[in-house]
Amino acid sequence: MLKAKSTKSNTSRRTFIKVSLAGAAAWLPDGLIPDLLEEINKPKSPNDKDWKQIRSQFILKKGVTYMNNASLGMPPLSVVQAVHKGYEAISKEPLHGKHDLQEAIRERVIPGLAETFGTNDDEIVLTRNASEALHLQTTALKLKKGDEVIITTQEHPAGLRPWMFRQKQDGINVKAVFIPSPLTSESDVLDRFNSTISPLTKAISFCHVTRGGHLYPIKKIATWAREKGIVTLVDGAQAIGQFPLNIHDLGCDAYAVSLHKWVLAPAGTGFFYVRKESRDRFQSPFDPNPSTDAPGFDPPGTKDFPTRAAINAALGFINHIGLDQVEERCRYLSDHLKDGLRQIDGVTILSGNTHNLSAPGSTIFEKEGLDAMAAVPLMEQKINTHIDEHQRDGHNAIRVSTHIYNTTAEINRLLNAL
Ligand SMILES: Cc1ncc(COP(=O)(O)O)c(C=O)c1O
């Protein structure tokens, strides 16, 4: 039986949170309730001492430090248990188990995601990951031969490849605008898009946060594009879960999401959003006769019900902490890391200089004489710490992506090793 470490501190417990009650338990039908009833304090500051109890909700192997959240987040025990319970349910009684899980997804997960991230229920469909959502938004956009689409040089392969497919298959002209690393200013990013478009440009496709942690001025880009009648397709894989987010408010037409990174949901979860007013710009490959009311973006077929239902537990967890506090904590940790990196000879930080240009949790940097590819296994061997390389855009960078459960002590160990 999986158990969370108990850190029942007697210190001021003014704000109590029952993770499973308000999160997963309240949102799952009877019989699928994770039995984690541990009370956790709502942190009062971004300091490590106030996050100790939250840290205890994760079952990471003792001695290991995990700083590769931008690749895959580490779900808390309540999420692990929710997946377990869901599989138990469809294994013990497949008919009713499946029904209950479908109901939980329809009645709890979709409304929970919509409420947390500022969409309507009928504007999102669940996917296995951001890659699937990116593929869907790219292939579903109505375009004709000769139309032009602008992407950036910082796209993830999951964002780039569907456009290469459309270029080859449909004769779409895909142009990549060069964006430097680090970003220099919001207006520089906007100017680069502005000077690349032409009268043939029908859509722009770019990251909200890149895999290297660069934060784009998405609202400004979406507003500018809308004024020009250009559709905006956004890769939100690295953005969602790092800070409060209202997708409607961003103003984009489509948004692709990973839930297994910063939202801490089970691996194999994401969603695809299309703004209701923009539906007629898209045609689902899954439905030959879609309508504006029923665009048919959700493919038919059996889904990974237990995994999807467990998204609920992850939402319960992050919503109880609060995304504003997640952002504050992630900033606190990455600022600590950046301060330390600035003291090391030969280190160049490639993350934007100011908070509006770099995401809270991901930091990239180069160190003279240290190959990024070699640094990843080296840090595992030397200090049992998992980081990632970022050898892209002509850089030989290391990526460190820290989430709420990391600590300044872990960061100090990495800085010493560097
Ligand atoms: C910017 C960006 N987009 C898309 C993806 C793909 O995400 P997923 O693994 O959920 O398909 C990643 C993964 O790291 C990413 O960093």
Coordinates of C-alpha atoms and ligand atoms in Angstrom, one line a residue:
M1 CA 0.0 0.0 0.0
L2 CA 1.4 3.4 -0.9
K3 CA 1.8 5.8 1.9
A4 CA 2.7 9.5 2.1
K5 CA 5.4 10.4 4.6
S6 CA 3.9 12.0 7.6
T7 CA 5.3 15.4 8.6
K8 CA 2.7 16.3 11.2
S9 CA 4.3 19.5 12.4
N10 CA 2.6 21.2 15.3
T11 CA 3.5 24.7 14.1
S12 CA 0.8 27.1 13.2
R13 CA -1.9 25.2 11.2
R14 CA -4.2 28.1 10.6
T15 CA -5.1 27.0 7.1
F16 CA -5.9 23.3 6.7
I17 CA -6.4 21.6 3.4
K18 CA -7.8 18.2 2.9
V19 CA -6.3 17.3 -0.5
S20 CA -8.5 14.3 -1.2
L21 CA -11.7 15.6 0.2
A22 CA -11.8 18.9 -1.7
G23 CA -9.9 17.5 -4.6
A24 CA -10.2 14.0 -5.8
A25 CA -12.7 12.6 -3.4
A26 CA -15.3 15.3 -3.9
W27 CA -15.0 14.9 -7.6
L28 CA -14.9 11.2 -8.0
P29 CA -18.0 9.0 -7.7
D30 CA -18.3 6.8 -4.5
G31 CA -16.0 3.9 -4.5
L32 CA -13.2 5.7 -6.4
I33 CA -12.0 7.9 -3.5
P34 CA -8.3 7.9 -2.9
D35 CA -7.7 7.1 0.7
L36 CA -5.2 9.9 1.3
L37 CA -6.8 12.1 3.9
E38 CA -3.7 13.8 5.0
E39 CA -4.3 17.4 6.0
I40 CA -1.8 19.8 4.6
N41 CA -1.0 23.4 5.4
K42 CA -1.5 26.1 2.8
P43 CA 2.0 27.6 2.6
K44 CA 2.2 31.1 3.9
S45 CA 5.5 32.0 2.2
P46 CA 7.6 30.7 -0.7
N47 CA 10.3 29.6 1.8
D48 CA 11.2 25.9 2.1
K49 CA 10.0 25.5 5.6
D50 CA 6.4 26.3 4.5
W51 CA 6.5 23.8 1.7
K52 CA 7.9 20.9 3.7
Q53 CA 4.5 19.3 4.2
I54 CA 3.6 19.6 0.5
R55 CA 6.9 18.0 -0.4
S56 CA 6.0 15.1 1.8
Q57 CA 3.1 14.3 -0.5
F58 CA 5.5 13.0 -3.2
I59 CA 6.9 9.5 -3.2
L60 CA 10.2 10.3 -5.0
K61 CA 12.9 7.7 -4.1
K62 CA 15.0 8.8 -1.1
G63 CA 18.3 10.4 -2.1
V64 CA 17.1 11.4 -5.6
T65 CA 16.7 15.0 -6.7
Y66 CA 14.3 15.6 -9.6
M67 CA 14.7 18.8 -11.5
N68 CA 13.3 17.8 -14.9
N69 CA 9.7 18.9 -14.5
A70 CA 9.5 20.5 -17.9
S71 CA 9.9 17.0 -19.3
L72 CA 7.6 15.1 -17.0
G73 CA 6.1 16.3 -13.7
M74 CA 6.0 14.1 -10.6
P75 CA 2.4 13.4 -9.5
P76 CA 1.6 13.6 -5.7
L77 CA 0.5 10.4 -3.9
S78 CA -3.2 11.4 -4.2
V79 CA -2.9 11.3 -8.0
V80 CA -1.0 8.0 -7.9
Q81 CA -3.8 6.5 -5.8
A82 CA -6.5 7.9 -8.0
V83 CA -5.1 6.1 -11.0
H84 CA -4.8 2.9 -8.9
K85 CA -8.4 3.2 -7.7
G86 CA -9.6 3.8 -11.2
Y87 CA -7.9 0.7 -12.6
E88 CA -9.2 -1.3 -9.6
A89 CA -12.7 -0.1 -10.5
I90 CA -12.6 -1.2 -14.2
S91 CA -10.9 -4.4 -13.2
K92 CA -13.3 -5.4 -10.5
E93 CA -16.4 -4.5 -12.4
P94 CA -15.6 -3.3 -15.9
L95 CA -19.2 -2.3 -16.9
H96 CA -19.9 -0.1 -13.8
G97 CA -16.3 0.9 -13.4
K98 CA -16.1 2.3 -16.9
H99 CA -19.4 4.0 -16.5
D100 CA -18.4 5.7 -13.2
L101 CA -15.1 6.8 -14.6
Q102 CA -16.7 8.3 -17.7
E103 CA -19.1 10.1 -15.5
A104 CA -16.2 11.4 -13.4
I105 CA -14.5 12.7 -16.5
R106 CA -17.6 14.3 -17.9
E107 CA -19.0 15.7 -14.6
R108 CA -15.8 16.5 -12.7
V109 CA -12.6 16.6 -14.9
I110 CA -13.9 18.6 -17.8
P111 CA -15.7 21.2 -15.7
G112 CA -12.7 21.3 -13.3
L113 CA -10.3 22.0 -16.1
A114 CA -12.6 24.6 -17.7
E115 CA -13.0 26.4 -14.4
T116 CA -9.3 26.3 -13.4
F117 CA -8.0 27.4 -16.8
G118 CA -10.8 29.8 -18.0
T119 CA -12.6 28.0 -20.8
N120 CA -16.1 26.7 -21.4
D121 CA -16.7 22.9 -20.9
D122 CA -17.5 22.5 -24.6
E123 CA -14.4 24.2 -25.8
I124 CA -12.0 21.5 -24.6
V125 CA -11.4 17.8 -25.4
L126 CA -9.0 15.6 -23.5
T127 CA -5.9 14.2 -25.4
R128 CA -3.0 12.0 -24.4
N129 CA -0.6 14.8 -24.4
A130 CA 0.2 18.2 -25.9
S131 CA 1.7 16.6 -29.0
E132 CA -1.7 15.1 -29.9
A133 CA -3.4 18.4 -29.3
L134 CA -0.9 20.2 -31.4
H135 CA -1.4 17.7 -34.2
L136 CA -5.1 18.2 -34.0
Q137 CA -5.0 22.0 -34.0
T138 CA -2.6 22.0 -37.0
T139 CA -4.3 19.4 -39.1
A140 CA -7.8 20.7 -38.3
L141 CA -7.2 24.4 -39.3
K142 CA -8.9 25.1 -42.6
L143 CA -6.2 26.3 -45.1
K144 CA -5.8 26.1 -48.8
K145 CA -2.7 25.6 -51.1
G146 CA -0.5 28.7 -51.1
D147 CA -1.7 30.0 -47.7
E148 CA 1.1 31.0 -45.4
V149 CA 1.7 30.1 -41.8
I150 CA 4.3 31.6 -39.5
I151 CA 6.0 29.5 -36.8
T152 CA 9.1 30.3 -34.8
T153 CA 12.6 28.8 -34.6
Q154 CA 11.9 27.8 -31.0
E155 CA 9.1 25.2 -31.7
H156 CA 9.2 21.8 -30.1
P157 CA 9.2 18.9 -32.7
A158 CA 5.6 18.3 -31.6
G159 CA 4.7 21.7 -32.8
L160 CA 6.9 21.7 -35.9
R161 CA 6.2 18.3 -37.5
P162 CA 2.5 18.7 -38.1
W163 CA 3.3 21.9 -40.1
M164 CA 5.9 20.0 -42.1
F165 CA 3.2 17.5 -42.9
R166 CA 0.7 20.2 -44.0
Q167 CA 3.4 21.8 -46.1
K168 CA 4.1 18.6 -47.9
Q169 CA 0.5 17.4 -48.1
D170 CA -1.5 20.6 -48.7
G171 CA 1.0 23.0 -50.2
I172 CA 0.9 25.4 -47.2
N173 CA 3.9 27.7 -47.1
V174 CA 5.4 27.5 -43.6
K175 CA 7.9 30.3 -42.6
A176 CA 9.9 30.2 -39.4
V177 CA 10.6 33.6 -37.7
F178 CA 13.9 33.6 -35.9
I179 CA 13.5 34.3 -32.1
P180 CA 16.8 34.7 -30.2
S181 CA 17.6 33.1 -26.9
P182 CA 17.3 34.8 -24.4
L183 CA 14.3 36.9 -25.5
T184 CA 15.4 40.6 -25.3
S185 CA 11.9 42.2 -24.9
E186 CA 8.2 41.6 -25.5
S187 CA 8.2 44.2 -28.3
D188 CA 11.1 42.5 -30.1
V189 CA 9.1 39.3 -30.3
L190 CA 6.1 41.1 -31.6
D191 CA 8.2 43.1 -34.1
R192 CA 9.7 39.9 -35.5
F193 CA 6.3 38.4 -36.2
N194 CA 5.1 41.7 -37.6
S195 CA 8.0 42.0 -40.1
T196 CA 7.5 38.3 -41.2
I197 CA 3.8 38.3 -42.1
S198 CA 2.5 39.0 -45.6
P199 CA -0.9 39.4 -47.1
L200 CA -0.9 35.5 -47.6
T201 CA -0.4 34.9 -43.8
K202 CA -3.5 33.0 -42.4
A203 CA -2.1 31.7 -39.1
I204 CA 0.7 32.0 -36.6
S205 CA 1.7 29.1 -34.4
F206 CA 4.0 29.5 -31.4
C207 CA 4.7 28.5 -27.8
H208 CA 3.3 30.3 -24.8
V209 CA 6.3 29.1 -22.9
T210 CA 9.1 27.4 -24.9
R211 CA 10.8 24.1 -23.8
G212 CA 13.7 26.3 -22.7
G213 CA 11.3 28.4 -20.5
H214 CA 11.1 31.6 -22.6
L215 CA 7.8 33.3 -21.9
Y216 CA 6.1 34.9 -24.9
P217 CA 3.8 38.0 -24.7
I218 CA 0.9 35.8 -25.9
K219 CA -1.9 38.2 -25.2
K220 CA -0.2 41.0 -27.1
I221 CA 0.6 38.6 -30.0
A222 CA -3.0 37.3 -30.1
T223 CA -4.5 40.8 -30.0
W224 CA -2.2 42.0 -32.8
A225 CA -3.0 38.9 -34.9
R226 CA -6.8 39.2 -34.4
E227 CA -6.7 42.8 -35.7
K228 CA -5.1 41.4 -38.8
G229 CA -7.5 38.5 -39.2
I230 CA -4.7 36.0 -38.5
V231 CA -5.6 32.8 -36.5
T232 CA -3.4 32.1 -33.4
L233 CA -2.5 28.5 -32.5
V234 CA -0.6 28.2 -29.2
D235 CA 1.5 25.5 -27.7
G236 CA 0.7 25.7 -24.0
A237 CA 2.5 22.5 -23.0
Q238 CA 5.1 24.3 -20.8
A239 CA 2.8 27.1 -19.6
I240 CA -0.2 25.4 -18.0
G241 CA 0.3 24.8 -14.2
Q242 CA 3.2 27.2 -13.7
F243 CA 1.0 30.2 -13.0
P244 CA -2.6 31.3 -13.0
L245 CA -4.0 31.0 -16.5
N246 CA -7.2 32.1 -18.2
I247 CA -7.2 30.8 -21.7
H248 CA -10.2 33.0 -22.8
D249 CA -8.4 36.0 -21.6
L250 CA -5.3 35.2 -23.7
G251 CA -7.4 35.7 -26.8
C252 CA -5.9 32.9 -28.9
D253 CA -8.0 30.7 -31.2
A254 CA -6.5 27.3 -30.2
Y255 CA -4.4 26.1 -27.3
A256 CA -2.7 22.8 -26.8
V257 CA -1.9 21.5 -23.3
S258 CA 0.1 18.9 -21.4
L259 CA -1.3 18.0 -18.0
H260 CA 1.6 15.7 -17.0
K261 CA 4.2 18.4 -16.6
W262 CA 3.4 21.4 -14.3
V263 CA -0.2 20.4 -13.4
L264 CA 1.2 17.1 -11.9
A265 CA -1.5 14.9 -13.5
P266 CA -0.8 11.3 -14.5
A267 CA 1.5 10.7 -17.6
G268 CA -0.6 10.5 -20.8
T269 CA -2.9 13.5 -20.2
G270 CA -3.5 16.8 -22.0
F271 CA -6.2 18.7 -23.7
F272 CA -7.0 20.7 -26.9
Y273 CA -8.9 24.0 -26.7
V274 CA -10.7 25.8 -29.6
R275 CA -12.4 29.1 -28.8
K276 CA -16.1 28.8 -29.5
E277 CA -16.2 31.8 -31.8
S278 CA -13.3 30.3 -33.9
R279 CA -14.8 26.9 -34.5
D280 CA -15.7 27.5 -38.1
R281 CA -11.9 28.0 -38.8
F282 CA -11.3 24.3 -38.0
Q283 CA -12.5 21.0 -39.3
S284 CA -12.0 17.9 -37.2
P285 CA -10.4 14.9 -39.0
F286 CA -12.6 12.7 -36.8
D287 CA -16.0 13.9 -38.0
P288 CA -16.9 14.2 -41.7
N289 CA -20.0 16.2 -40.9
P290 CA -19.2 18.5 -38.1
S291 CA -21.2 21.5 -37.1
T292 CA -20.4 24.6 -35.2
D293 CA -22.3 23.2 -32.2
A294 CA -20.7 19.7 -32.5
P295 CA -17.2 20.2 -34.0
G296 CA -16.3 16.5 -33.2
F297 CA -12.8 17.0 -32.0
D298 CA -13.0 14.1 -29.6
P299 CA -12.1 10.9 -31.5
P300 CA -14.4 7.9 -31.0
G301 CA -12.9 4.9 -29.3
T302 CA -12.0 3.6 -25.8
K303 CA -10.0 6.0 -23.7
D304 CA -7.6 5.6 -20.8
F305 CA -10.4 6.2 -18.3
P306 CA -8.5 5.7 -15.0
T307 CA -5.7 8.0 -16.0
R308 CA -8.1 10.7 -17.3
A309 CA -10.4 10.5 -14.2
A310 CA -7.3 11.0 -12.0
I311 CA -6.7 14.4 -13.6
N312 CA -9.2 15.4 -11.0
A313 CA -6.9 14.6 -8.1
A314 CA -4.2 16.7 -9.7
L315 CA -6.6 19.6 -10.0
G316 CA -7.7 19.2 -6.4
F317 CA -4.0 19.3 -5.4
I318 CA -2.9 22.4 -7.3
N319 CA -6.1 24.3 -6.7
H320 CA -5.8 23.8 -3.0
I321 CA -2.3 25.2 -3.0
G322 CA -3.3 27.9 -5.5
L323 CA -1.7 28.6 -8.8
D324 CA -0.6 32.0 -7.6
Q325 CA 1.3 30.3 -4.8
V326 CA 2.8 27.7 -7.2
E327 CA 4.1 30.6 -9.4
E328 CA 5.5 32.4 -6.4
R329 CA 7.3 29.2 -5.1
C330 CA 8.6 28.4 -8.6
R331 CA 9.9 31.9 -9.0
Y332 CA 11.6 31.8 -5.6
L333 CA 13.4 28.6 -6.5
S334 CA 14.5 29.7 -10.0
D335 CA 15.6 33.1 -8.7
H336 CA 17.7 31.3 -6.1
L337 CA 19.2 29.1 -8.8
K338 CA 19.9 32.1 -11.1
D339 CA 21.5 34.1 -8.2
G340 CA 23.8 31.1 -7.6
L341 CA 24.6 30.7 -11.3
R342 CA 25.7 34.3 -11.5
Q343 CA 28.4 33.6 -9.0
I344 CA 29.9 30.8 -11.1
D345 CA 32.8 31.7 -13.5
G346 CA 32.0 30.8 -17.1
V347 CA 28.3 30.5 -16.7
T348 CA 25.9 32.4 -19.1
I349 CA 22.3 32.4 -18.3
L350 CA 20.1 32.1 -21.4
S351 CA 16.7 32.7 -19.6
G352 CA 15.3 36.1 -20.1
N353 CA 16.5 38.8 -17.6
T354 CA 13.1 39.7 -16.3
H355 CA 10.1 37.8 -15.0
N356 CA 7.9 38.8 -18.0
L357 CA 10.3 37.0 -20.4
S358 CA 11.0 33.8 -18.5
A359 CA 8.7 31.2 -17.0
P360 CA 8.8 30.7 -13.3
G361 CA 10.1 27.1 -13.2
S362 CA 12.6 26.6 -16.1
T363 CA 16.1 28.0 -16.3
I364 CA 18.6 27.4 -19.1
F365 CA 22.3 28.3 -19.0
E366 CA 25.7 27.4 -20.6
K367 CA 28.9 26.7 -18.7
E368 CA 32.2 27.2 -20.5
G369 CA 33.9 23.8 -21.0
L370 CA 30.9 21.8 -19.9
D371 CA 29.0 19.9 -22.6
A372 CA 25.3 19.9 -21.9
M373 CA 24.8 16.3 -23.1
A374 CA 27.7 15.1 -20.8
A375 CA 26.4 17.2 -17.9
V376 CA 23.1 15.2 -17.6
P377 CA 24.6 11.8 -16.7
L378 CA 27.4 13.5 -14.8
M379 CA 25.0 15.2 -12.4
E380 CA 23.2 11.9 -11.9
Q381 CA 26.4 10.0 -11.1
K382 CA 27.9 12.8 -8.8
I383 CA 24.9 14.1 -6.9
N384 CA 21.9 11.8 -7.9
T385 CA 20.2 14.8 -9.5
H386 CA 18.1 14.7 -12.7
I387 CA 18.4 17.6 -15.0
D388 CA 18.2 18.0 -18.8
E389 CA 20.2 19.3 -21.8
H390 CA 19.0 22.0 -24.1
Q391 CA 21.3 21.9 -27.1
R392 CA 19.1 24.0 -29.4
D393 CA 19.1 27.3 -31.3
G394 CA 22.9 27.0 -31.6
H395 CA 23.3 26.8 -27.8
N396 CA 24.9 24.1 -25.6
A397 CA 22.6 24.7 -22.7
I398 CA 21.6 22.8 -19.6
R399 CA 18.0 23.0 -18.5
V400 CA 17.0 22.9 -14.8
S401 CA 13.3 22.8 -14.2
T402 CA 12.2 23.1 -10.6
H403 CA 8.7 22.7 -9.2
I404 CA 7.1 23.4 -5.9
Y405 CA 8.6 20.3 -4.3
N406 CA 12.3 21.1 -5.0
T407 CA 14.3 22.9 -2.3
T408 CA 17.0 25.5 -2.0
A409 CA 19.3 22.8 -0.5
E410 CA 18.9 20.7 -3.6
I411 CA 19.7 23.7 -5.8
N412 CA 22.7 24.5 -3.7
R413 CA 24.0 21.0 -4.2
L414 CA 23.7 21.4 -7.9
L415 CA 25.4 24.8 -7.8
N416 CA 28.3 23.3 -5.8
A417 CA 28.6 20.4 -8.3
L418 CA 28.7 22.9 -11.2
Ligands
LIG1 C1 7.0 23.3 -25.8 C2 6.6 21.9 -25.8 N1 5.6 21.5 -26.6 C3 5.1 20.3 -26.7 C4 5.7 19.3 -25.9 C5 5.2 17.9 -26.0 O1 4.5 17.6 -24.8 P1 3.8 16.2 -24.6 O2 4.9 15.3 -24.1 O3 2.7 16.4 -23.6 O4 3.3 15.7 -25.9 C6 6.8 19.6 -25.0 C7 7.4 18.6 -24.2 O5 8.4 18.7 -23.6 C8 7.2 21.0 -25.0 O6 8.2 21.3 -24.2

